[in-house]
Coordinates of C-alpha atoms in Angstrom, one line a residue:
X206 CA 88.0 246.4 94.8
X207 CA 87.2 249.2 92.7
X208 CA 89.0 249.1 88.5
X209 CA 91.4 252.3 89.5
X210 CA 92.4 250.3 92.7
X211 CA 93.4 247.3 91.3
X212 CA 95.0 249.2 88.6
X213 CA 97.3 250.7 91.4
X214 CA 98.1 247.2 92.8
X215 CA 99.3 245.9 89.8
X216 CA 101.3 248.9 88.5
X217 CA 102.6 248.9 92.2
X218 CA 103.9 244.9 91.9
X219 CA 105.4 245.3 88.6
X220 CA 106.9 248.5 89.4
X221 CA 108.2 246.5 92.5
X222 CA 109.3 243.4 90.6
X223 CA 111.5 245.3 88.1
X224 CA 113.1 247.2 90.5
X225 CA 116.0 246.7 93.2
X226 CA 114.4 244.2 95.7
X227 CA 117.5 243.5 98.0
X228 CA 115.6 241.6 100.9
X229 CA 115.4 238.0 100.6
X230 CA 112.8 235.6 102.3
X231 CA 113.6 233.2 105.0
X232 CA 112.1 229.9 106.2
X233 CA 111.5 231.7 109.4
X234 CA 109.5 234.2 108.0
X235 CA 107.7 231.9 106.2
X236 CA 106.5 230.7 109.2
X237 CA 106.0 232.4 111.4
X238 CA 103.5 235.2 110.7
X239 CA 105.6 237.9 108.6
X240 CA 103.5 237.8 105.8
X241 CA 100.4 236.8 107.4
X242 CA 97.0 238.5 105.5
X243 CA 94.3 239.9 107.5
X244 CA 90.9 238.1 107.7
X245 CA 87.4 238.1 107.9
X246 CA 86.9 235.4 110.9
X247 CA 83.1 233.2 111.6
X248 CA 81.4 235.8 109.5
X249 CA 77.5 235.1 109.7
X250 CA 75.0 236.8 108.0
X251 CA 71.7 237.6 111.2
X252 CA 68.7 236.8 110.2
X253 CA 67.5 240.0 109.5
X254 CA 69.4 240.2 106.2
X255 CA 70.7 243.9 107.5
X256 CA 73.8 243.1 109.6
X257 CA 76.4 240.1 110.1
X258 CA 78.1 238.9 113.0
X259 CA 82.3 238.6 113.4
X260 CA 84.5 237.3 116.0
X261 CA 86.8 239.6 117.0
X262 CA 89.6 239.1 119.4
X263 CA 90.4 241.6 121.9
X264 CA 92.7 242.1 125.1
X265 CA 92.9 237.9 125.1
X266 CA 89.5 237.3 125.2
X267 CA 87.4 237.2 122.1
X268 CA 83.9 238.6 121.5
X269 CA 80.9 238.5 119.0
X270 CA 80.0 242.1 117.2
X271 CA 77.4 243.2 115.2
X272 CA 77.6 244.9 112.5
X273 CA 75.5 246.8 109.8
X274 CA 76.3 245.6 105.9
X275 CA 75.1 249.3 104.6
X276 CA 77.5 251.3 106.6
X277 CA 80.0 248.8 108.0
X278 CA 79.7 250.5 111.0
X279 CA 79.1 248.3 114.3
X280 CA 75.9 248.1 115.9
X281 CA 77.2 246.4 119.4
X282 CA 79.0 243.9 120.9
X283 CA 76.7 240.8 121.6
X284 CA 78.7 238.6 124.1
X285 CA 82.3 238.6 124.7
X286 CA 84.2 236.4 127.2
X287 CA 85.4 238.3 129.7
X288 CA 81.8 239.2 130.5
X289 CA 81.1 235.3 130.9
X290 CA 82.2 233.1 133.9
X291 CA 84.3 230.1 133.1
X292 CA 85.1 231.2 129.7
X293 CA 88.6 232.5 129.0
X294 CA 87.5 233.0 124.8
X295 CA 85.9 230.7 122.3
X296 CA 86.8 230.1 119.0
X297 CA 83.6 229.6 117.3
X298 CA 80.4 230.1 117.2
X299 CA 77.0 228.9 115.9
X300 CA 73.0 231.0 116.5
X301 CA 69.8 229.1 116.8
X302 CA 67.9 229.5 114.3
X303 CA 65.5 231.9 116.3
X304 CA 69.1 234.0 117.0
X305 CA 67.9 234.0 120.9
X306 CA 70.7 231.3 121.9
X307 CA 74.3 231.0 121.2
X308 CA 76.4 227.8 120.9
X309 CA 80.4 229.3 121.9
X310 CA 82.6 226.8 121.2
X311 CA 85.5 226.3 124.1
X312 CA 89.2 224.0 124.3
X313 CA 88.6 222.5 121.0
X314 CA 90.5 220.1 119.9
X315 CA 91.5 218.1 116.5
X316 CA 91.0 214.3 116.3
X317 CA 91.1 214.1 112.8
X318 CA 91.2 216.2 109.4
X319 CA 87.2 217.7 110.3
X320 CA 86.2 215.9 113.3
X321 CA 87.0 217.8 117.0
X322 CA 85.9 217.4 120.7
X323 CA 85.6 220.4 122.9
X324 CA 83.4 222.4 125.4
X325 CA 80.4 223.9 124.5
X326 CA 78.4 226.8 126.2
X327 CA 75.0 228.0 125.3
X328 CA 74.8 232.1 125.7
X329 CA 71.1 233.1 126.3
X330 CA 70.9 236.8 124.6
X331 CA 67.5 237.4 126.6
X332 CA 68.9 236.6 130.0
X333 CA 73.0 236.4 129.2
X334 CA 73.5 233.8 131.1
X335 CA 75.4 230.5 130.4
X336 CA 74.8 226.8 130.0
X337 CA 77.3 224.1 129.9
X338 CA 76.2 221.7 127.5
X339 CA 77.9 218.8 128.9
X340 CA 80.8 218.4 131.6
X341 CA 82.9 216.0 129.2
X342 CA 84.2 217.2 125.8
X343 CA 81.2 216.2 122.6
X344 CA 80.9 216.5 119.2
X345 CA 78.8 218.3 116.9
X346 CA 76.5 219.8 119.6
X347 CA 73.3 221.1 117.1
X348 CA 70.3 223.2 117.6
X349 CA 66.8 221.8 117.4
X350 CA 64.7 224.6 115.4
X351 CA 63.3 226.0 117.6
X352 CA 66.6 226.4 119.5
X353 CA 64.9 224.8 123.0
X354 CA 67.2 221.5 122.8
X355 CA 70.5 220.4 121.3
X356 CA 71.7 217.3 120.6
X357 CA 74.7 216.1 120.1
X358 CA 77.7 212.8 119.9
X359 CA 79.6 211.8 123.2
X360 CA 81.4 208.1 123.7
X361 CA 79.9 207.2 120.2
X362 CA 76.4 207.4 121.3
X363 CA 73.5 210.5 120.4
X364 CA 72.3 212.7 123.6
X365 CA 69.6 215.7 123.7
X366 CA 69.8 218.0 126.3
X367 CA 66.2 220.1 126.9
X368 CA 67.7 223.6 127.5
X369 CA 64.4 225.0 129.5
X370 CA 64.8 222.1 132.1
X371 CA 68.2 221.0 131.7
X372 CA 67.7 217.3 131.2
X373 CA 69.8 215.1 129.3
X374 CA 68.4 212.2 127.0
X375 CA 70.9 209.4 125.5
X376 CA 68.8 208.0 122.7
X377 CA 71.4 205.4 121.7
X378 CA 73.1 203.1 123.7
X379 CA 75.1 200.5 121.6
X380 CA 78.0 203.1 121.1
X381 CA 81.2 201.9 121.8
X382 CA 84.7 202.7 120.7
X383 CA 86.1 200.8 117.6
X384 CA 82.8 198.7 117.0
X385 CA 79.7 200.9 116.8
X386 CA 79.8 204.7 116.1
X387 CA 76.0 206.9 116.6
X388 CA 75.3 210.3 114.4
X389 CA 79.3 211.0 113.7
X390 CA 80.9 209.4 110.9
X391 CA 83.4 207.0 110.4
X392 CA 87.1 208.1 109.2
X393 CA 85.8 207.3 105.7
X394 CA 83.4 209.2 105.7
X395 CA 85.1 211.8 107.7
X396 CA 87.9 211.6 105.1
X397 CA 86.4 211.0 101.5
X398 CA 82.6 212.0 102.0
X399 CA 83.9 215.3 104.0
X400 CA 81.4 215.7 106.7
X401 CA 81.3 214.8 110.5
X402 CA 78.2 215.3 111.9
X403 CA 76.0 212.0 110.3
X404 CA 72.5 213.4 112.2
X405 CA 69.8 216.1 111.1
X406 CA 66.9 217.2 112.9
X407 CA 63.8 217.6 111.0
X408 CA 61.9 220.8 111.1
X409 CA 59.9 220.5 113.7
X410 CA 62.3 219.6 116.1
X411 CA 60.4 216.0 117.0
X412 CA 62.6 213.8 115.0
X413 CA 66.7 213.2 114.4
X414 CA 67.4 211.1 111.4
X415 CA 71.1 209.5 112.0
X416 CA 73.6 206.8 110.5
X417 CA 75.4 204.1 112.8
X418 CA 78.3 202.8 111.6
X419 CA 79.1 199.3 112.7
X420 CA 83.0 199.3 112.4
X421 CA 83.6 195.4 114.3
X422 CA 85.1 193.5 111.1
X423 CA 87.2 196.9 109.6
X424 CA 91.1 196.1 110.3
X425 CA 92.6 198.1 112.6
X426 CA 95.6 200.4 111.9
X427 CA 97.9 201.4 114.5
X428 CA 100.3 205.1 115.0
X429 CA 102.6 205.9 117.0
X430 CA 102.7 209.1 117.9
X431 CA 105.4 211.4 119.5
X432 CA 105.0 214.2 121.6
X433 CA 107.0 215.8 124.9
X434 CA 107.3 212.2 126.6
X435 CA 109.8 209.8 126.3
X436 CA 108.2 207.1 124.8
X437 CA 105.5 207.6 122.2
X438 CA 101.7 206.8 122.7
X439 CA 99.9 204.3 119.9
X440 CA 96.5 205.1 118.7
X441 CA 94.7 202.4 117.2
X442 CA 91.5 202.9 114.9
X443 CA 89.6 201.2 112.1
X444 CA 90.7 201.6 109.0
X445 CA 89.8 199.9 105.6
X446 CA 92.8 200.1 103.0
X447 CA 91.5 199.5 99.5
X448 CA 89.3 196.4 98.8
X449 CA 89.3 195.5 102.6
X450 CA 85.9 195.8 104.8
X451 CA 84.0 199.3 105.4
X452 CA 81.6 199.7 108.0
X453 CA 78.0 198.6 107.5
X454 CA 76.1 201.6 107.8
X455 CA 72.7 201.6 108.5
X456 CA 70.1 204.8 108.9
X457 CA 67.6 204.8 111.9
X458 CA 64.9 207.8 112.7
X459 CA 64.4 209.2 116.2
X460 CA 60.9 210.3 117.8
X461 CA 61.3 212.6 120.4
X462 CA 57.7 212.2 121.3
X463 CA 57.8 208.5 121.4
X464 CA 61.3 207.7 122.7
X465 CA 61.5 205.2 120.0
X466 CA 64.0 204.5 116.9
X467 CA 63.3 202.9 113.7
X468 CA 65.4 201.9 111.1
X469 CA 65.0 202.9 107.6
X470 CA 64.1 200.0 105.2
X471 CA 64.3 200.2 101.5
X472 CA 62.7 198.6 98.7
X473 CA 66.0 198.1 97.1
X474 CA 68.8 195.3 98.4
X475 CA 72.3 197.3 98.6
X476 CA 75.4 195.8 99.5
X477 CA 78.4 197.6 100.2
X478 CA 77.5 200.6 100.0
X479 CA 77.5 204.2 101.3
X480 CA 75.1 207.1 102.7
X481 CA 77.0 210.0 101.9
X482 CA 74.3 212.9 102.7
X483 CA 71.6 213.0 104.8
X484 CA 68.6 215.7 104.5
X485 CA 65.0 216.4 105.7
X486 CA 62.5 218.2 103.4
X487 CA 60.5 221.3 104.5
X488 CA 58.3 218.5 105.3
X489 CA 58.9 217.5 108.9
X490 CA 58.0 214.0 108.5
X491 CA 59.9 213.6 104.6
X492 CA 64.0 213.1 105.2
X493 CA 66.2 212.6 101.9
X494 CA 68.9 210.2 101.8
X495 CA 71.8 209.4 99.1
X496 CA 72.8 206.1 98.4
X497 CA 76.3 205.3 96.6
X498 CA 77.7 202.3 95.8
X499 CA 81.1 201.1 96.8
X500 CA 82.7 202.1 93.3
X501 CA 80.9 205.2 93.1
X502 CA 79.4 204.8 90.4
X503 CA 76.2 204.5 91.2
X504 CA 73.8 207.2 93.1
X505 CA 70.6 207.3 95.0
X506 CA 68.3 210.0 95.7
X507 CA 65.7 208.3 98.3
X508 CA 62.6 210.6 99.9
X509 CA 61.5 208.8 103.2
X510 CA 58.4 209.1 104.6
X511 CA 58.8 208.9 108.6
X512 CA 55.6 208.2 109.6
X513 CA 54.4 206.3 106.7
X514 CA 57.6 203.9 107.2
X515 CA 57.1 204.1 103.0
X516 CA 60.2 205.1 100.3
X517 CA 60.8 206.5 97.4
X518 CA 63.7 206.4 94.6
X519 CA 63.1 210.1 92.7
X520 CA 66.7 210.2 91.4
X521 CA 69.3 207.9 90.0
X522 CA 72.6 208.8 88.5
X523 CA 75.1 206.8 86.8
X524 CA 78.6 206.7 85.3
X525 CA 80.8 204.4 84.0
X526 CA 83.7 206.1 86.2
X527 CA 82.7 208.1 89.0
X528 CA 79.8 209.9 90.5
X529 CA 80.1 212.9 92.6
X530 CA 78.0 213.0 95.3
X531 CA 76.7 216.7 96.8
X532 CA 76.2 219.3 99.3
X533 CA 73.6 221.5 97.4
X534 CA 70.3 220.0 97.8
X535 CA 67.8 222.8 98.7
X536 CA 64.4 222.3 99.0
X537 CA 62.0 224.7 97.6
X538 CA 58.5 225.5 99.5
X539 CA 56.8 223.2 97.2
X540 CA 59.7 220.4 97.7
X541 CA 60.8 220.4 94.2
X542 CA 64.7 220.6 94.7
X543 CA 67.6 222.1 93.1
X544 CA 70.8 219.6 92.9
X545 CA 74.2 219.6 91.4
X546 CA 75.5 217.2 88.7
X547 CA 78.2 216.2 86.6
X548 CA 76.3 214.6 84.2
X549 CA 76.5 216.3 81.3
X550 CA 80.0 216.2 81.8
X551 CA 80.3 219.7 83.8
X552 CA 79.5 219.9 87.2
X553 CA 76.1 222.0 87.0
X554 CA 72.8 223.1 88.4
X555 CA 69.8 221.7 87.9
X556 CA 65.6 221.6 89.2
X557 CA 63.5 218.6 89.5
X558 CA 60.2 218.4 90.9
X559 CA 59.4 216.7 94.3
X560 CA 58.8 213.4 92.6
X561 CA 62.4 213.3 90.5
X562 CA 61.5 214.8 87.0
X563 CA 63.3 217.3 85.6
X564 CA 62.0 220.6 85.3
X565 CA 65.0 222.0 83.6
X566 CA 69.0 222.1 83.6
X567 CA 69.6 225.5 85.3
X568 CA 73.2 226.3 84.4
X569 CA 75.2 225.0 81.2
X570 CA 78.6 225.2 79.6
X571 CA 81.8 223.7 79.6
X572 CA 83.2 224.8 82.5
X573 CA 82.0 224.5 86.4
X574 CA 80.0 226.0 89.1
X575 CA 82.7 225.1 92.0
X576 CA 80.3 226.4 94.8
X577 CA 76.4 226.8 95.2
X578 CA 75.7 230.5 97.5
X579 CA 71.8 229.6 97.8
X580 CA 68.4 230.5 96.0
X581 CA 65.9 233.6 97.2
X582 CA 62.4 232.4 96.9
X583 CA 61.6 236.2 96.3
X584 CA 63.3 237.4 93.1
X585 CA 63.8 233.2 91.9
X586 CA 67.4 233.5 91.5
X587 CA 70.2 231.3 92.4
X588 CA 73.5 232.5 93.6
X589 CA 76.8 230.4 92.3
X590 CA 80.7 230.8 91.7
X591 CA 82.3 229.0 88.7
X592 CA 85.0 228.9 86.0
X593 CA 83.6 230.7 83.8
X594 CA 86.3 233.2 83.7
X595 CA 89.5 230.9 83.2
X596 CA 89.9 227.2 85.1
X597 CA 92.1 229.1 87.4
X598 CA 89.8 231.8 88.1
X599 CA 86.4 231.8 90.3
X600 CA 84.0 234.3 89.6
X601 CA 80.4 235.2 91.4
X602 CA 77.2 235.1 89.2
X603 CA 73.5 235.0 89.7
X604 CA 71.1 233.1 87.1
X605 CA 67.3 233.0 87.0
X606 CA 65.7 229.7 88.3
X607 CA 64.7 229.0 84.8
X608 CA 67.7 229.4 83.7
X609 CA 67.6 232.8 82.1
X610 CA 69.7 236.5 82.9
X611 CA 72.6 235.3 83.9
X612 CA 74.8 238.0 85.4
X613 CA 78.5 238.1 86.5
X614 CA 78.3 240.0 90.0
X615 CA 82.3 239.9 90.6
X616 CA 84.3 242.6 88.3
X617 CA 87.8 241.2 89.1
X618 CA 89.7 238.2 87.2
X619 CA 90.9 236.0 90.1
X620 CA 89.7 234.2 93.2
X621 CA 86.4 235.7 94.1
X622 CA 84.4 234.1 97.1
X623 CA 81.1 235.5 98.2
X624 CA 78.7 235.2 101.5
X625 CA 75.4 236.2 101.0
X626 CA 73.2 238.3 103.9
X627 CA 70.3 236.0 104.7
X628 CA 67.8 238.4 102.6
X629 CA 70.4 238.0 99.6
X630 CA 70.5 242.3 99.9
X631 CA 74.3 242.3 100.0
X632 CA 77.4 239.4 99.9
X633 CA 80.7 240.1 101.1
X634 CA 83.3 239.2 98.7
X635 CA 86.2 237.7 99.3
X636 CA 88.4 238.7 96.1
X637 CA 92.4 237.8 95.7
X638 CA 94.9 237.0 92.9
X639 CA 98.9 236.2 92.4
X640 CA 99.0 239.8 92.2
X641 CA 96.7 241.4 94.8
X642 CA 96.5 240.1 98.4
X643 CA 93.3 239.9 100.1
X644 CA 90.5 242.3 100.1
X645 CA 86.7 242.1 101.7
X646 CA 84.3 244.5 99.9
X647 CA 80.7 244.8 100.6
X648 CA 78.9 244.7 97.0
X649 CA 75.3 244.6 95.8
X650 CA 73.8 241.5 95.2
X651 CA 71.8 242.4 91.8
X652 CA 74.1 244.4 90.5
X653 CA 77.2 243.3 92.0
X654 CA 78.4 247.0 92.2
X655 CA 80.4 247.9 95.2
X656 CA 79.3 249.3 98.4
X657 CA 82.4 249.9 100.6
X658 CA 85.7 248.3 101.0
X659 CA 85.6 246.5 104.3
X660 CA 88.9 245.5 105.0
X661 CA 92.3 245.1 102.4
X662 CA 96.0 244.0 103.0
X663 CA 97.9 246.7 101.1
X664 CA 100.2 247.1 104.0
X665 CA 101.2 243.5 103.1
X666 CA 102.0 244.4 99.5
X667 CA 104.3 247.0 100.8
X668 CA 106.2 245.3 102.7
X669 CA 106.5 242.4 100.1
X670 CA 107.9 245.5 98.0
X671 CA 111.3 245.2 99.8
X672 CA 111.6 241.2 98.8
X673 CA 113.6 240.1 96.2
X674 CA 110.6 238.3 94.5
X675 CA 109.2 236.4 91.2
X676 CA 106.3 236.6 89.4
X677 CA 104.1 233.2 89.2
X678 CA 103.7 232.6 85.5
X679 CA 100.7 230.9 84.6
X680 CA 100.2 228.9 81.3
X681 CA 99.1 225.3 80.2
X682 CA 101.4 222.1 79.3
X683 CA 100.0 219.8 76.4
X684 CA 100.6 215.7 78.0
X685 CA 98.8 213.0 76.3
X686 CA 96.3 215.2 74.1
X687 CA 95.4 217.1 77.2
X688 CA 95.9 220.8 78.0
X689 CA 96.8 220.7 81.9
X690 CA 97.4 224.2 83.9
X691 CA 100.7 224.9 85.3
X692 CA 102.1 227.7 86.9
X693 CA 106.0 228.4 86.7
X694 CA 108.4 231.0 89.2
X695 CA 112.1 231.4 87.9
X696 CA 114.6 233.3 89.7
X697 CA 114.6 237.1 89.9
X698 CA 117.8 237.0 87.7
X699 CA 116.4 234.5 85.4
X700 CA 118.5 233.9 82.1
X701 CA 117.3 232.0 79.5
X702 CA 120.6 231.2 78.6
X703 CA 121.7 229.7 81.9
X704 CA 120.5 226.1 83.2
X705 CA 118.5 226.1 86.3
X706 CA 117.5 222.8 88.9
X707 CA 114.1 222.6 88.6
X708 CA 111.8 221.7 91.7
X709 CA 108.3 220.2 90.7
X710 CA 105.4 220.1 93.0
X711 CA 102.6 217.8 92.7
X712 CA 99.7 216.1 94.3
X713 CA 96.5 216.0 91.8
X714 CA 94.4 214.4 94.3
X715 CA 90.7 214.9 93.1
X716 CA 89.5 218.3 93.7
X717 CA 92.9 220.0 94.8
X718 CA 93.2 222.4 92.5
X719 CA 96.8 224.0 92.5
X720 CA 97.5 226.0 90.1
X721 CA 94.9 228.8 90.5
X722 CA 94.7 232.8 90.3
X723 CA 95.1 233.5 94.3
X724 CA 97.3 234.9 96.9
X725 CA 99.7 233.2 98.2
X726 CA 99.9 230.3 100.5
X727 CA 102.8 229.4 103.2
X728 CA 104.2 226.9 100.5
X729 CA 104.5 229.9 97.6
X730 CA 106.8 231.8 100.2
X731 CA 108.9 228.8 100.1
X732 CA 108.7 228.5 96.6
X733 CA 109.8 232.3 96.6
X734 CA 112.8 231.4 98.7
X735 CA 113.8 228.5 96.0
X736 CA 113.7 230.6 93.6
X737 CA 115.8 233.3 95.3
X738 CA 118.2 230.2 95.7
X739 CA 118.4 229.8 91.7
X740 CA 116.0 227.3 91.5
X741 CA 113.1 227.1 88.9
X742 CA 109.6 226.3 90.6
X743 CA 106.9 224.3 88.8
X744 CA 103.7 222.8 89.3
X745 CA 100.9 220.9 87.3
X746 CA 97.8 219.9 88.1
X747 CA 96.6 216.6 87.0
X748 CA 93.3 215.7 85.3
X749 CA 90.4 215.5 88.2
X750 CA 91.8 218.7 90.2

């Protein structure tokens, strides 16, 4: 969004919020699409580094289209369902590496907050025609490199299906529901650790490093649930309340070539404890593992050799409180690594060398980079978003691996999100504030400058124009010697002179950020209709958000 643009916008809302709004928002509105935004959906960026790839839905059937980042215009149409037998749409998709192969994703469905079950179909793009993965619903179906096999979790245990001869391997066998869980986490790990999928292959495509979960002495926890029937169904899982038993997780290395699995010993005796991330090195026989304590407070960075059946510790982090564990190790081509820390108090980036010394703390400051966009071996720069701009703001900047010429890429004060093209030529960025709804540009990636607008939601913030609305106030509340955000909405007719029920929303679960610079959610409509119902709106966020 260009300066003179988002001048417009915001003259527009105040002009609109000091003048006669009559309309006033109701809970079906809210809900059920009135003031939906329009989106970007499964945006990948080809390999190429000169085009991305969109779902698009069209005539009740969806499809995959190409386009170019430089003009925006669209290069073709690479498969779309109604072209494909036995495939009414799919909802998602994922390339092989080699972009040859296509994993569509069809009748998925939730189990729990990340993990699903659901069809899978592989799209050839050199013969376009179809494979069914598997006849029964799987999880977490993954491309080996080379795009030739997947493997992936069904009934608990690990399968690989060879693609050119259409053979299925199971690899584990001890799966079984409630007891023993192979490659796919836990509801732990599902739910605190925030990933599903607990197996990587490494780069050559000859081994799968994976975690079993022995769940037998975890209580169980029963739900009822109600749905369209009469009487309501129970489900019954494992699931460890506070000080009661997690699973005992153990981490086990598959050889393709050898049909054999080994499990990973370490020199060091843990007991309760966690593997939170799992990741091979550009080395194909050299996987990474983290190791966390059960007070998290304590963290291991292992590098195992796989054929050498030899480890070693190259990172250690402590805390007397808590220790964040994270999704950013990347490997360099000489295996030095960058990783993310909080240890100096900020969450930050940093480089070490393959063996665990530090080469130097990348990024510094007292705020935090809140997402890590990748590194391009070519120019040495990494790609991150942080608070540098306000705690409630994001903001898109590029540094030098040695920590040197820093630059802000993102022009506007609000929410900025960014996705890179594989070359790092371009990112599409994702920019939004309590003010402006929505809008994709395409921008430059050294300069940040924009390219084109891609796609806004002004007709959105005209028809918000006719609501009787309030402006969210943002400032900071002073509890216990500590300056906490808060964002406040008082009625239209607001008079200081008048008292007003106040409604106070809270959560300040770790990392749930509330009060921030963006558009609005479902819940700030409602807040909107409170308000229009002479109700002052407030919320907080606690320390940790």
């Amino acid at each position: 969004m260009n300066i003179f643009k988002s001048f417009t916008i915001l003259v527009f809302f105040i002009t609109a919020l000091t003048s006669a709004q009559n309309k006033e928002i109701t809970l079906e509105e809210i809900w059920d699409g009135t003031f939906r935004t329009e989106r970007m959906d499964a945006l990948h960026s080809m390999k190429n580094g000169q085009q991305y790839s969109v779902l698009n839905y069209e005539k009740g059937g969806t499809q995959i289209d190409i386009y170019n980042y430089k003009t925006l215009s669209k290069v073709n149409t690479l498969v779309k369902s109604s072209n494909l037998r036995d495939i009414e749409s799919f909802s998602n998709y994922t390339f092989s590496d080699n972009e040859t192969k296509i994993l569509l994703a069809t009748n998925v469905e939730s189990i729990f907050r990340r993990s699903t079950l659901g069809k899978f179909y592989v799209y050839d793009t050199e013969t376009n025609l179809t494979t069914l993965v598997s006849e029964e619903k799987i999880q977490e179906p993954t491309f080996s490199p080379d795009g030739n096999k997947i493997a992936y979790g069904l009934n608990n245990n690990l399968f690989v299906k060879d693609l050119n001869s259409g053979e299925t391997k199971q690899i584990t066998f001890d799966g079984e529901k409630n007891k023993i869980i192979n490659g796919i986490t836990d509801w732990v790990y599902e739910e605190e650790f925030s990933f599903v999928r607990a197996f990587e292959w490494n780069a050559n495509g000859d081994k799968i490093a994976f975690i079993r979960f022995d769940e037998t002495n975890v209580p169980e926890f029963s739900m009822d649930v109600y749905g369209q029937q009469l009487y309501q169904t129970q489900t019954v899982f494992k699931y460890p309340k506070a000080g009661e038993t997690n699973s005992d997780v153990s981490l086990h290395i598959y050889d393709l070539a050898k049909n054999k699995t080994q499990e990973v010993k370490l020199d060091k005796a843990y007991s309760d404890f966690y593997i939170p991330r799992i990741k091979w090195s550009n080395d194909a026989n050299v996987l990474s593992a983290q190791y966390m304590n059960r007070h998290q407070n304590e963290l291991d960075l292992w590098m195992i050799n796989a054929e050498k059946s030899s480890a070693n510790l190259v990172l250690a982090e402590t805390d007397n409180a808590y220790v964040d564990v994270t999704f950013n190790l990347t490997f360099l081509k000489d295996n030095s690594f960058i990783w993310t820390s909080e240890k100096d108090g900020w969450n930050h980036i940093y480089h070490y060398d393959k063996n665990g010394k530090l080469i130097n703390q990348v990024t510094s400051g007292d705020w935090e980079v809140t997402d890590y966009y990748g590194y391009n071996p070519k120019t040495k720069r990494i790609f991150y978003q942080s608070t540098e701009d306000g705690s409630i703001n994001r903001s898109i900047y590029s540094i030098d691996l040695n920590g040197k010429k820093k630059q802000r890429l993102t022009k506007n004060t609000g929410t900025n999100s960014a996705s890179f093209s594989a070359d790092f030529t371009y990112f599409i960025n994702s920019f939004s504030s309590a003010i402006n709804p929505p809008e994709y540009t395409l921008n430059n990636s050294k300069t940040g400058n924009l390219v084109k607008s891609i796609k806004d939601n002004d007709k959105l913030a005209q028809k918000l124009s006719q609501y009787k609305t309030s402006q969210k106030e943002f400032s900071t509340i002073n509890v216990n010697g500590n300056d906490l955000n808060m964002w406040t909405i008082k009625p239209a007719d607001f008079d200081e002179n008048k008292t007003y029920p106040l409604f106070m929303y809270q959560y300040s679960g770790p990392g749930s950020q509330q009060v921030a610079n963006r558009w609005n959610s479902a819940n700030d409509y409602w807040y909107q209709h409170l308000a229009q119902q002479g109700y002052i709106v407030v919320c907080v966020d606690g320390r940790g958000t």
